[in-house]
mmCIF file of C-alpha atoms in Angstrom:
data_model
loop_
_atom_site.group_PDB
_atom_site.id
_atom_site.type_symbol
_atom_site.label_atom_id
_atom_site.label_comp_id
_atom_site.label_asym_id
_atom_site.label_seq_id
_atom_site.Cartn_x
_atom_site.Cartn_y
_atom_site.Cartn_z
ATOM 1 C CA SER X 328 98.746 50.687 112.263
ATOM 2 C CA TYR X 329 96.837 51.814 115.825
ATOM 3 C CA VAL X 330 94.108 53.280 114.514
ATOM 4 C CA ASP X 331 93.772 50.048 112.776
ATOM 5 C CA GLY X 332 94.193 48.196 115.459
ATOM 6 C CA TYR X 333 92.008 50.313 117.511
ATOM 7 C CA ASN X 334 88.990 49.955 114.812
ATOM 8 C CA ALA X 335 89.846 46.681 114.926
ATOM 9 C CA GLY X 336 89.002 45.575 118.657
ATOM 10 C CA GLN X 337 85.806 48.426 118.140
ATOM 11 C CA GLN X 338 84.500 45.789 115.830
ATOM 12 C CA LYS X 339 84.960 42.925 117.889
ATOM 13 C CA ARG X 340 83.506 44.209 120.685
ATOM 14 C CA ASP X 341 80.226 45.480 118.977
ATOM 15 C CA ALA X 342 80.014 41.864 117.458
ATOM 16 C CA GLU X 343 80.862 40.508 120.887
ATOM 17 C CA THR X 344 77.394 42.951 122.731
ATOM 18 C CA SER X 345 75.247 42.415 119.790
ATOM 19 C CA TYR X 346 72.806 41.736 122.355
ATOM 20 C CA ARG X 347 72.444 44.990 123.873
ATOM 21 C CA SER X 348 70.351 47.637 123.031
ATOM 22 C CA PRO X 349 71.029 50.660 120.450
ATOM 23 C CA TYR X 350 70.043 53.114 122.481
ATOM 24 C CA GLY X 351 72.133 54.930 125.094
ATOM 25 C CA ARG X 352 75.187 54.233 125.896
ATOM 26 C CA HIS X 353 76.232 50.750 127.425
ATOM 27 C CA SER X 354 79.906 50.918 128.501
ATOM 28 C CA GLY X 355 81.761 48.395 130.747
ATOM 29 C CA GLN X 356 79.332 45.983 132.835
ATOM 30 C CA ALA X 357 76.487 48.002 132.400
ATOM 31 C CA ALA X 358 73.993 45.495 131.122
ATOM 32 C CA TYR X 359 70.883 46.747 128.744
ATOM 33 C CA VAL X 360 67.417 45.431 130.640
ATOM 34 C CA SER X 361 64.919 43.678 128.628
ATOM 35 C CA LEU X 362 61.729 45.009 129.467
ATOM 36 C CA ASN X 363 59.744 42.933 126.307
ATOM 37 C CA ASP X 364 58.283 40.581 128.335
ATOM 38 C CA LEU X 365 56.028 43.219 130.418
ATOM 39 C CA VAL X 366 54.318 44.277 127.168
ATOM 40 C CA GLY X 367 50.960 42.816 127.160
ATOM 41 C CA SER X 368 50.210 42.422 130.888
ATOM 42 C CA ARG X 369 48.020 44.136 132.992
ATOM 43 C CA ALA X 370 49.191 48.045 133.558
ATOM 44 C CA THR X 371 48.267 47.707 137.634
ATOM 45 C CA TYR X 372 51.499 45.943 137.917
ATOM 46 C CA MET X 373 54.248 47.921 135.551
ATOM 47 C CA ASP X 374 55.168 50.490 138.721
ATOM 48 C CA ASP X 375 56.529 47.577 140.655
ATOM 49 C CA ASP X 376 57.698 45.587 137.717
ATOM 50 C CA LEU X 377 59.801 48.583 136.985
ATOM 51 C CA ARG X 378 61.156 49.848 139.831
ATOM 52 C CA LYS X 379 61.955 46.049 140.237
ATOM 53 C CA ARG X 380 64.267 46.303 137.040
ATOM 54 C CA GLY X 381 66.262 49.080 138.597
ATOM 55 C CA PHE X 382 64.416 52.125 136.962
ATOM 56 C CA THR X 383 62.362 55.369 138.269
ATOM 57 C CA ARG X 384 59.255 57.066 137.173
ATOM 58 C CA LYS X 385 60.203 60.018 135.532
ATOM 59 C CA GLY X 386 56.585 61.698 134.288
ATOM 60 C CA GLY X 387 53.725 61.349 132.583
ATOM 61 C CA TYR X 388 50.680 62.458 131.154
ATOM 62 C CA GLN X 389 47.441 61.005 129.060
ATOM 63 C CA SER X 390 46.014 61.758 125.830
ATOM 64 C CA GLY X 391 42.871 60.380 124.450
ATOM 65 C CA ASN X 392 42.382 56.304 125.735
ATOM 66 C CA ALA X 393 46.160 56.322 126.365
ATOM 67 C CA ALA X 394 48.313 56.760 129.235
ATOM 68 C CA TYR X 395 51.907 57.723 128.675
ATOM 69 C CA SER X 396 54.599 57.307 131.718
ATOM 70 C CA THR X 397 58.406 58.101 131.032
ATOM 71 C CA TRP X 398 61.089 55.522 132.986
ATOM 72 C CA TRP X 399 65.237 56.388 133.512
ATOM 73 C CA ASN X 400 67.300 53.272 134.940
ATOM 74 C CA VAL X 401 70.415 55.232 135.287
ATOM 75 C CA ALA X 402 72.913 52.139 136.038
ATOM 76 C CA SER X 403 72.261 50.759 131.802
ATOM 77 C CA ARG X 404 71.591 54.414 131.132
ATOM 78 C CA GLN X 405 67.676 53.590 129.664
ATOM 79 C CA CYS X 406 65.474 55.530 128.983
ATOM 80 C CA VAL X 407 61.788 54.297 127.974
ATOM 81 C CA GLN X 408 58.232 55.707 127.425
ATOM 82 C CA GLY X 409 55.445 53.072 128.849
ATOM 83 C CA VAL X 410 52.101 53.075 126.692
ATOM 84 C CA VAL X 411 49.085 51.971 128.835
ATOM 85 C CA THR X 412 45.323 51.643 127.210
ATOM 86 C CA GLU X 413 42.898 49.398 128.130
ATOM 87 C CA GLY X 414 44.494 48.511 131.550
ATOM 88 C CA ARG X 415 47.798 46.665 129.917
ATOM 89 C CA ILE X 416 50.580 47.479 128.712
ATOM 90 C CA GLN X 417 50.940 48.234 124.548
ATOM 91 C CA SER X 418 54.460 49.331 124.720
ATOM 92 C CA LEU X 419 58.121 49.947 126.187
ATOM 93 C CA ASN X 420 59.947 51.702 123.529
ATOM 94 C CA PRO X 421 63.665 53.015 124.158
ATOM 95 C CA ILE X 422 63.873 56.906 123.757
ATOM 96 C CA GLY X 423 66.293 59.800 123.811
ATOM 97 C CA GLU X 424 68.230 60.105 127.026
ATOM 98 C CA GLY X 425 67.588 63.271 126.905
ATOM 99 C CA ASN X 426 64.401 62.947 127.378
ATOM 100 C CA CYS X 427 64.257 61.493 131.157
ATOM 101 C CA LEU X 428 67.087 63.482 132.485
#
C-alpha cells in the first residue's frame, strides 16, 4: 500500500507541475525558465537577455551561416543551445545537461 500511495503522489505532482520542462531535473521550487519569447528577436541582445534569466554561456561555435552557443542555468538545471542566423535568434533548444557541465 505504501508503494501505491507513493506512486499516486508522484502522479499528482507530475500533473500539477506539467508546465515545467521535461528536460533536466526541476526539483523543489526550481522553476523552469521559459525562453520562447526570445526566439525571433535580435541576436545582439541574446547574451544580456539570457544572463538576466540566470544563464551562463558555456561555449559556442560557427558553422556555415549559423552561430551556435550553449547556455547553462544552475538554478533550474537547464542546458540550452541557441542558434542564430541572419542576426536573429532562430531557436533556443533544450539539450542534455552533460553538454553544459
